[in-house]
Short mmCIF file of C-alpha atoms and ligand atoms in Angstrom, two decimals:
data_model
loop_
_atom_site.label_atom_id
_atom_site.label_comp_id
_atom_site.label_asym_id
_atom_site.label_seq_id
_atom_site.Cartn_x
_atom_site.Cartn_y
_atom_site.Cartn_z
CA UNK C 18 40.31 -29.84 -39.27
CA UNK C 19 37.33 -29.63 -37.78
CA UNK C 20 34.28 -31.77 -38.10
CA UNK C 21 35.07 -31.49 -42.13
CA UNK C 22 34.42 -27.99 -42.14
CA UNK C 23 37.74 -25.96 -43.15
CA UNK C 24 38.75 -23.18 -40.85
CA UNK C 25 38.26 -19.57 -41.47
CA UNK C 26 41.79 -17.59 -42.57
CA UNK C 27 42.08 -14.78 -41.47
CA UNK C 28 44.93 -13.25 -44.20
CA UNK C 29 47.44 -11.30 -42.77
CA UNK C 30 50.82 -12.41 -44.19
CA UNK C 31 53.20 -14.32 -42.22
CA UNK C 32 50.50 -14.02 -39.21
CA UNK C 33 47.96 -15.72 -40.77
CA UNK C 34 46.45 -18.04 -39.08
CA UNK C 35 43.40 -20.59 -38.71
CA UNK C 36 39.85 -20.49 -37.35
CA UNK C 37 38.62 -23.59 -36.59
CA UNK C 38 34.72 -23.81 -35.94
CA UNK C 39 32.91 -27.15 -35.05
CA UNK C 40 31.71 -29.62 -32.43
CA UNK C 41 33.98 -31.39 -30.22
CA UNK C 42 37.08 -29.40 -31.11
CA UNK C 43 38.81 -28.69 -27.57
CA UNK C 44 39.85 -32.22 -27.76
CA UNK C 45 42.06 -30.84 -30.94
CA UNK C 46 43.74 -28.18 -28.72
CA UNK C 47 47.35 -29.96 -28.50
CA UNK C 48 47.24 -31.48 -32.04
CA UNK C 49 46.75 -27.64 -33.17
CA UNK C 50 48.56 -26.85 -31.33
CA UNK C 51 52.03 -28.99 -32.52
CA UNK C 52 50.82 -28.08 -35.99
CA UNK C 53 51.65 -24.86 -34.99
CA UNK C 54 54.90 -25.39 -33.97
CA UNK C 55 54.47 -24.53 -30.44
CA UNK C 56 56.71 -26.21 -28.55
CA UNK C 57 56.55 -24.81 -25.24
CA UNK C 58 54.90 -24.80 -21.90
CA UNK C 59 50.98 -24.08 -21.77
CA UNK C 60 49.95 -21.76 -19.53
CA UNK C 61 45.75 -22.27 -19.57
CA UNK C 62 44.12 -19.28 -18.80
CA UNK C 63 39.98 -19.83 -17.95
CA UNK C 64 37.35 -18.54 -15.28
CA UNK C 65 35.57 -19.78 -12.56
CA UNK C 66 32.80 -21.19 -14.66
CA UNK C 67 34.17 -22.64 -17.26
CA UNK C 68 37.56 -24.40 -15.79
CA UNK C 69 35.01 -26.83 -14.34
CA UNK C 70 33.48 -27.76 -17.58
CA UNK C 71 35.82 -27.64 -20.19
CA UNK C 72 39.70 -27.64 -18.88
CA UNK C 73 39.97 -30.74 -18.88
CA UNK C 74 38.92 -31.32 -21.83
CA UNK C 75 42.25 -29.24 -22.63
CA UNK C 76 44.27 -30.75 -20.55
CA UNK C 77 43.90 -34.17 -22.17
CA UNK C 78 44.44 -32.85 -25.28
CA UNK C 79 47.33 -30.96 -24.62
CA UNK C 80 49.20 -33.97 -22.70
CA UNK C 81 48.31 -36.53 -25.35
CA UNK C 82 50.15 -34.16 -27.58
CA UNK C 83 53.32 -33.75 -25.08
CA UNK C 84 52.58 -30.45 -23.34
CA UNK C 85 53.62 -29.89 -20.30
CA UNK C 86 51.35 -27.19 -18.97
CA UNK C 87 49.84 -24.81 -15.71
CA UNK C 88 46.09 -23.45 -15.17
CA UNK C 89 45.61 -20.13 -14.07
CA UNK C 90 41.60 -19.88 -13.03
CA UNK C 91 40.22 -16.30 -12.74
CA UNK C 92 37.00 -15.14 -11.26
CA UNK C 93 33.97 -15.21 -14.36
CA UNK C 94 33.26 -11.95 -15.00
CA UNK C 95 33.97 -8.63 -16.48
CA UNK C 96 35.74 -7.73 -13.38
CA UNK C 97 38.27 -9.54 -14.28
CA UNK C 98 39.97 -7.57 -17.19
CA UNK C 99 41.71 -5.49 -14.54
CA UNK C 100 45.32 -4.45 -14.17
CA UNK C 101 45.61 -5.87 -10.89
CA UNK C 102 44.84 -9.51 -12.62
CA UNK C 103 47.37 -9.08 -14.94
CA UNK C 104 49.78 -8.66 -12.33
CA UNK C 105 48.37 -11.42 -10.64
CA UNK C 106 49.13 -13.57 -13.75
CA UNK C 107 52.15 -12.69 -14.88
CA UNK C 108 53.43 -13.15 -10.77
CA UNK C 109 51.89 -16.91 -11.42
CA UNK C 110 53.53 -17.33 -14.57
CA UNK C 111 56.93 -16.57 -13.18
CA UNK C 112 56.40 -18.79 -10.60
CA UNK C 113 55.17 -21.71 -12.86
CA UNK C 114 57.63 -21.51 -14.93
CA UNK C 115 56.19 -19.93 -17.76
CA UNK C 116 59.09 -18.49 -20.23
CA UNK C 117 59.58 -16.73 -23.23
CA UNK C 118 59.17 -20.32 -25.51
CA UNK C 119 55.88 -21.36 -23.58
CA UNK C 120 52.65 -19.77 -24.96
CA UNK C 121 48.94 -19.36 -23.80
CA UNK C 122 45.64 -21.09 -24.40
CA UNK C 123 43.00 -18.86 -23.48
CA UNK C 124 39.71 -20.75 -22.80
CA UNK C 125 36.63 -18.63 -21.97
CA UNK C 126 34.32 -15.72 -22.89
CA UNK C 127 35.55 -12.39 -23.96
CA UNK C 128 36.95 -11.89 -20.60
CA UNK C 129 39.19 -14.43 -21.02
CA UNK C 130 40.96 -14.26 -24.17
CA UNK C 131 40.95 -10.11 -23.77
CA UNK C 132 42.59 -10.60 -20.69
CA UNK C 133 44.90 -13.65 -21.72
CA UNK C 134 45.81 -12.43 -24.94
CA UNK C 135 47.05 -8.93 -23.53
CA UNK C 136 49.12 -11.27 -20.61
CA UNK C 137 50.52 -12.97 -24.02
CA UNK C 138 51.10 -9.94 -25.62
CA UNK C 139 53.23 -8.11 -22.53
CA UNK C 140 54.82 -11.51 -20.93
CA UNK C 141 58.15 -11.43 -21.67
CA UNK C 142 57.31 -9.15 -24.14
CA UNK C 143 55.35 -11.40 -26.05
CA UNK C 144 54.41 -15.15 -26.71
CA UNK C 145 52.06 -17.24 -28.37
CA UNK C 146 48.46 -17.76 -27.56
CA UNK C 147 45.81 -19.54 -29.08
CA UNK C 148 42.37 -18.48 -28.26
CA UNK C 149 39.80 -21.41 -27.29
CA UNK C 150 36.54 -19.25 -26.95
CA UNK C 151 33.38 -20.59 -25.00
CA UNK C 152 30.61 -18.44 -25.39
CA UNK C 153 29.35 -16.33 -29.07
CA UNK C 154 30.20 -13.24 -27.92
CA UNK C 155 33.81 -14.79 -28.08
CA UNK C 156 33.16 -16.84 -31.18
CA UNK C 157 31.69 -14.54 -33.60
CA UNK C 158 33.87 -11.38 -32.73
CA UNK C 159 36.22 -10.38 -29.30
CA UNK C 160 38.76 -14.48 -30.53
CA UNK C 161 39.28 -13.07 -33.65
CA UNK C 162 41.47 -10.47 -34.53
CA UNK C 163 44.27 -9.54 -32.15
CA UNK C 164 42.09 -6.77 -29.83
CA UNK C 165 43.48 -7.34 -25.95
CA UNK C 166 42.96 -5.50 -23.39
CA UNK C 167 42.14 -4.63 -20.30
CA UNK C 168 39.56 -1.42 -18.22
CA UNK C 169 40.21 0.73 -16.04
CA UNK C 170 37.94 2.73 -13.98
CA UNK C 171 37.90 5.44 -16.69
CA UNK C 172 36.86 3.45 -19.56
CA UNK C 173 36.62 0.10 -21.36
CA UNK C 174 39.54 -1.13 -23.03
CA UNK C 175 41.57 1.66 -22.16
CA UNK C 176 45.26 -0.60 -22.00
CA UNK C 177 45.35 -2.61 -24.71
CA UNK C 178 47.82 -4.55 -26.97
CA UNK C 179 47.05 -5.69 -31.07
CA UNK C 180 48.60 -9.67 -30.48
CA UNK C 181 46.95 -11.40 -32.92
CA UNK C 182 46.34 -15.69 -32.22
CA UNK C 183 48.86 -18.43 -33.59
CA UNK C 184 45.17 -20.33 -34.11
CA UNK C 185 41.67 -20.26 -32.70
CA UNK C 186 39.01 -23.15 -32.09
CA UNK C 187 35.73 -22.76 -31.37
CA UNK C 188 34.32 -25.66 -30.50
CA UNK C 189 30.06 -25.21 -30.65
CA UNK C 190 29.49 -27.68 -28.11
CA UNK C 191 30.78 -25.15 -25.61
CA UNK C 192 27.50 -23.26 -26.19
CA UNK C 193 25.16 -25.76 -24.99
CA UNK C 194 26.09 -24.86 -21.27
CA UNK C 195 25.41 -21.35 -21.87
CA UNK C 196 22.83 -19.72 -19.89
CA UNK C 197 19.75 -18.19 -22.14
CA UNK C 198 20.81 -14.69 -21.46
CA UNK C 199 24.84 -15.38 -21.91
CA UNK C 200 23.69 -17.01 -24.99
CA UNK C 201 21.87 -13.90 -26.31
CA UNK C 202 24.09 -11.34 -26.04
CA UNK C 203 26.57 -13.10 -28.14
CA UNK C 204 23.92 -12.35 -30.50
CA UNK C 205 23.92 -8.76 -30.09
CA UNK C 206 27.43 -9.35 -32.16
CA UNK C 207 25.75 -11.26 -34.84
CA UNK C 208 22.87 -8.52 -35.20
CA UNK C 209 25.47 -5.79 -35.62
CA UNK C 210 27.27 -8.33 -38.31
CA UNK C 211 23.93 -7.51 -39.72
CA UNK C 212 23.61 -4.09 -39.55
CA UNK C 213 26.71 -3.10 -40.93
CA UNK C 214 27.79 -5.48 -43.40
CA UNK C 215 25.01 -7.94 -43.94
CA UNK C 216 21.75 -7.90 -43.86
CA UNK C 217 20.81 -11.49 -44.66
CA UNK C 218 22.14 -12.55 -40.94
CA UNK C 219 19.01 -9.95 -39.58
CA UNK C 220 16.74 -12.34 -42.06
CA UNK C 221 18.26 -15.77 -40.45
CA UNK C 222 18.13 -14.19 -36.79
CA UNK C 223 14.15 -13.79 -37.22
CA UNK C 224 13.65 -17.02 -38.17
CA UNK C 225 15.45 -18.52 -35.21
CA UNK C 226 18.95 -20.18 -35.28
CA UNK C 227 19.03 -23.57 -36.98
CA UNK C 228 23.19 -24.22 -37.39
CA UNK C 229 25.48 -22.51 -34.77
CA UNK C 230 28.48 -23.74 -36.58
CA UNK C 231 27.43 -22.18 -39.77
CA UNK C 232 26.30 -18.91 -38.16
CA UNK C 233 29.72 -18.80 -36.28
CA UNK C 234 31.35 -18.98 -39.44
CA UNK C 235 29.34 -16.67 -41.35
CA UNK C 236 30.24 -14.13 -38.76
CA UNK C 237 34.04 -14.99 -38.56
CA UNK C 238 33.94 -15.02 -42.71
CA UNK C 239 33.07 -11.04 -41.71
CA UNK C 240 35.27 -10.02 -39.11
CA UNK C 241 38.27 -11.68 -40.66
CA UNK C 242 37.92 -9.34 -43.55
CA UNK C 243 37.34 -6.71 -41.82
CA UNK C 244 40.61 -7.42 -39.97
CA UNK C 245 42.67 -8.55 -42.73
CA UNK C 246 41.76 -4.93 -44.12
CA UNK C 247 42.41 -3.43 -41.88
CA UNK C 248 44.51 -4.84 -39.18
CA UNK C 249 44.80 -2.09 -36.70
CA UNK C 250 42.06 -0.01 -37.43
CA UNK C 251 44.13 2.65 -38.96
CA UNK C 252 42.15 3.15 -42.16
CA UNK C 253 38.77 3.38 -40.38
CA UNK C 254 37.37 -0.07 -42.33
CA UNK C 255 37.58 -1.64 -39.25
CA UNK C 256 36.36 0.47 -37.02
CA UNK C 257 32.92 -0.01 -38.58
CA UNK C 258 32.87 -2.60 -36.45
CA UNK C 259 32.55 -0.51 -33.48
CA UNK C 260 29.05 0.39 -34.39
CA UNK C 261 27.10 0.38 -31.26
CA UNK C 262 30.24 -0.01 -29.39
CA UNK C 263 30.50 4.38 -28.13
CA UNK C 264 27.34 4.46 -26.49
CA UNK C 265 27.68 0.90 -25.30
CA UNK C 266 31.16 0.63 -23.84
CA UNK C 267 29.62 4.04 -22.07
CA UNK C 268 26.75 2.57 -20.27
CA UNK C 269 27.99 -0.63 -20.21
CA UNK C 270 30.74 1.56 -17.51
CA UNK C 271 28.61 3.80 -16.16
CA UNK C 272 26.19 1.12 -15.44
CA UNK C 273 28.49 -0.51 -13.09
CA UNK C 274 31.21 -3.55 -15.00
CA UNK C 275 28.88 -6.39 -14.89
CA UNK C 276 26.07 -4.76 -14.21
CA UNK C 277 24.61 -5.23 -18.09
CA UNK C 278 26.28 -7.72 -20.19
CA UNK C 279 28.14 -6.39 -23.07
CA UNK C 280 26.25 -7.62 -25.53
CA UNK C 281 23.65 -6.17 -23.48
CA UNK C 282 25.01 -2.47 -23.70
CA UNK C 283 25.63 -3.11 -27.38
CA UNK C 284 22.00 -3.75 -27.58
CA UNK C 285 21.33 -0.26 -26.57
CA UNK C 286 24.03 0.99 -28.67
CA UNK C 287 23.24 0.25 -31.37
CA UNK C 288 19.94 1.33 -30.87
CA UNK C 289 20.65 5.04 -29.87
CA UNK C 290 23.18 4.50 -33.58
CA UNK C 291 20.32 3.64 -35.34
CA UNK C 292 18.28 7.10 -33.95
CA UNK C 293 21.22 8.67 -34.55
CA UNK C 294 21.43 7.18 -38.36
CA UNK C 295 17.73 8.10 -38.53
CA UNK C 296 18.49 11.70 -38.00
CA UNK C 297 21.32 12.51 -39.51
CA UNK C 298 21.95 10.15 -42.36
CA UNK C 299 18.38 8.94 -43.52
CA UNK C 300 18.22 5.54 -41.94
CA UNK C 301 15.14 4.39 -42.93
CA UNK C 302 12.31 4.42 -40.11
CA UNK C 303 11.52 0.53 -40.76
CA UNK C 304 15.30 -0.27 -41.61
CA UNK C 305 15.06 0.67 -37.56
CA UNK C 306 12.19 -0.84 -36.47
CA UNK C 307 14.32 -4.38 -38.43
CA UNK C 308 17.03 -4.00 -35.94
CA UNK C 309 14.81 -3.37 -32.58
CA UNK C 310 12.48 -5.91 -33.42
CA UNK C 311 15.33 -8.12 -33.67
CA UNK C 312 16.97 -6.72 -30.50
CA UNK C 313 14.06 -7.52 -28.75
CA UNK C 314 13.71 -11.41 -30.20
CA UNK C 315 16.54 -12.49 -28.45
CA UNK C 316 15.52 -10.72 -24.99
CA UNK C 317 18.21 -8.35 -25.14
CA UNK C 318 17.72 -4.20 -23.32
CA UNK C 319 15.94 -1.28 -25.05
CA UNK C 320 15.76 0.50 -22.21
CA UNK C 321 18.62 1.92 -20.09
CA UNK C 322 18.57 0.03 -16.56
CA UNK C 323 16.48 1.81 -13.54
CA UNK C 324 18.38 4.40 -11.70
CA UNK C 325 21.17 4.81 -14.54
CA UNK C 326 21.55 8.11 -15.37
CA UNK C 327 21.75 9.39 -19.04
CA UNK C 328 24.24 12.70 -17.64
CA UNK C 329 26.36 10.10 -16.41
CA UNK C 330 26.51 7.76 -19.22
CA UNK C 331 26.89 11.08 -21.52
CA UNK C 332 30.34 11.47 -19.49
CA UNK C 333 31.10 8.31 -20.12
CA UNK C 334 30.76 8.53 -23.52
CA UNK C 335 33.54 11.23 -23.65
CA UNK C 336 36.25 9.84 -22.29
CA UNK C 337 35.81 6.76 -24.61
CA UNK C 338 39.25 6.68 -27.20
CA UNK C 339 37.18 7.09 -30.17
CA UNK C 340 37.31 11.26 -29.56
CA UNK C 341 39.84 13.01 -32.08
CA UNK C 342 40.48 16.51 -30.65
CA UNK C 343 36.98 17.34 -29.38
CA UNK C 344 35.32 15.36 -32.24
CA UNK C 345 33.42 12.10 -32.00
CA UNK C 346 34.45 9.54 -34.73
CA UNK C 347 30.84 7.83 -35.03
CA UNK C 348 29.73 4.81 -36.95
CA UNK C 349 26.10 5.34 -38.59
CA UNK C 350 24.08 3.48 -41.15
CA UNK C 351 22.62 4.82 -44.22
CA UNK C 352 20.96 1.39 -44.47
CA UNK C 353 21.11 -2.08 -43.05
CA UNK C 354 24.69 -3.90 -44.93
CA UNK C 355 26.01 0.65 -45.10
CA UNK C 356 28.09 1.24 -42.69
CA UNK C 357 30.64 4.42 -42.26
CA UNK C 358 31.76 6.95 -39.56
CA UNK C 359 31.26 10.41 -39.52
CA UNK C 360 32.45 13.26 -37.05
CA UNK C 361 28.45 15.29 -38.09
CA UNK C 362 27.61 13.61 -34.98
CA UNK C 363 26.66 16.15 -32.11
CA UNK C 364 26.67 16.18 -28.38
CA UNK C 365 23.41 16.86 -28.53
CA UNK C 366 22.55 14.16 -30.86
CA UNK C 367 24.69 12.08 -28.24
CA UNK C 368 22.26 13.57 -25.23
CA UNK C 369 19.13 13.13 -26.90
CA UNK C 370 19.96 9.52 -27.96
CA UNK C 371 21.25 8.57 -24.65
CA UNK C 372 17.98 10.26 -22.46
CA UNK C 373 16.05 8.33 -25.44
CA UNK C 374 16.99 5.12 -24.44
CA UNK C 375 15.18 6.28 -20.69
CA UNK C 376 12.40 7.80 -21.92
CA UNK C 377 11.67 5.53 -24.57
CA UNK C 378 12.01 7.60 -27.46
CA UNK C 379 14.81 6.29 -28.96
P1 LIG L 406 32.70 -13.19 -20.31
O1 LIG L 406 34.15 -13.89 -21.01
O2 LIG L 406 32.67 -12.93 -19.17
O3 LIG L 406 31.66 -15.01 -20.51
C1 LIG L 406 30.38 -14.60 -20.28
C2 LIG L 406 29.67 -15.35 -18.90
O4 LIG L 406 29.75 -16.67 -19.44
C3 LIG L 406 31.25 -15.53 -17.88
O5 LIG L 406 30.28 -16.10 -16.54
C4 LIG L 406 31.55 -16.48 -18.33
O6 LIG L 406 31.89 -17.37 -16.68
C5 LIG L 406 30.36 -17.50 -18.74
N1 LIG L 406 31.02 -18.44 -19.72
C6 LIG L 406 31.57 -18.44 -20.61
N2 LIG L 406 31.51 -19.63 -21.91
C7 LIG L 406 30.73 -20.12 -21.00
C8 LIG L 406 30.51 -21.98 -21.27
N3 LIG L 406 30.65 -22.05 -22.34
N4 LIG L 406 29.54 -22.35 -20.18
C9 LIG L 406 28.26 -21.93 -19.20
N5 LIG L 406 29.37 -20.67 -19.21
C10 LIG L 406 30.48 -20.64 -19.86
O7 LIG L 406 31.97 -12.53 -21.92
P2 LIG L 406 31.81 -12.56 -22.84
O8 LIG L 406 30.32 -12.17 -23.45
O9 LIG L 406 32.76 -13.98 -23.57
O10 LIG L 406 32.72 -11.54 -23.32
C11 LIG L 406 32.64 -10.27 -23.14
C12 LIG L 406 33.49 -9.72 -23.49
O11 LIG L 406 34.50 -8.83 -24.78
C13 LIG L 406 33.98 -8.08 -22.62
O12 LIG L 406 34.98 -7.84 -21.85
C14 LIG L 406 34.34 -6.68 -24.33
O13 LIG L 406 35.02 -6.38 -23.93
C15 LIG L 406 35.02 -8.36 -25.08
N6 LIG L 406 34.91 -8.01 -26.29
C16 LIG L 406 35.91 -7.93 -26.81
C17 LIG L 406 36.13 -7.98 -28.17
C18 LIG L 406 37.89 -8.14 -29.07
O14 LIG L 406 37.53 -7.71 -30.44
N7 LIG L 406 38.67 -8.26 -28.36
C19 LIG L 406 35.40 -8.12 -29.24
C20 LIG L 406 33.78 -8.10 -28.41
C21 LIG L 406 33.76 -8.15 -26.76
N1 LIG L 407 35.31 -5.78 -32.12
C1 LIG L 407 35.65 -5.00 -32.90
C2 LIG L 407 37.17 -5.62 -33.26
O1 LIG L 407 37.57 -6.14 -33.09
O2 LIG L 407 37.59 -4.21 -34.20
#
């Protein structure tokens, strides 16, 4: 399935699933659902920008495969990743006859994937979900691996569940309708894979993206490897995917959800993590410069938004869930492609790196 290219398989025993990647795959949603033995009613969750573009293709495909479905459209944007929206969707599902035999189809970017995936994880104590990611961010990262959840005022993703999808269908044609800013924020996660696992990706990005399907495939393979090794982030392996996220999440929340796109905040978080890596584990200056050049090439920010107080960001870091007993487990790189977690990073290191994002020192 998928333009002749075999899917990438996320190997998780009896919860293994395929990530189908290629142009025009939304039209195969119904068929792929049937191949995964999903038989009940489908509840499609999408957002107000994605639904007008792609909902009908998904509905047609499900109808052709003989499914009955309902559609649930939430406002586009990070603000929809809330417990209030979880309740709204659950009430709509109950009203529309979605039951324990039904499945969820998450059509949209990472916000929809996380939100609808979480609803699928808890509705009737868990029903299947198929992820249909429509942003680069969601195709290379969030739709794969089963992390679902919503935000609290206190921080990002503080309420959630692991709930692996039955299938992921990444239709790369959907990426053509992304704004440049929305596309580029997804590149931040590609840069992350380059930093922690495969520096060749950075070389490819520097040449400009020639095959988007190929790029998505490379990233999904990397992510699938981490997820297979450490599905529930217990061994520390999967935690390496959080490179740039400790400070990035804090910046995103402190700026106010929706001010910076997720990937933009992660780009800033990676610059701070690179600075801390240089100080603590000797990350070479020329490799930090390479990371910065890539971030700039894809028009991602290198400075905190004006008016954002570094101290507010720092306070946010301390409600981050990666703290244990007052120590932070922080992902650093000693070389591009060689990431690991350390408990050696101090509050002062964090403060200096965040202030540096304001002053231009980081
Ligand atoms: P998003 O879902 O808000 O999408 C960005 C914008 O693009 C939205 O306005 C959306 O309506 C619009 N859009 C989506 N697809 C489109 C298309 N094909 N054409 C035109 N417009 C389109 O944001 P995102 O960047 O995709 O995802 C960010 C979210 O993902 C954050 O909440 C982040 O925490 C989460 N995330 C989760 C994981 C995970 O492992 N679960 C990993 C990374 C990020
Ligand atoms: N995006 C980080 C993870 O899936 O673990």
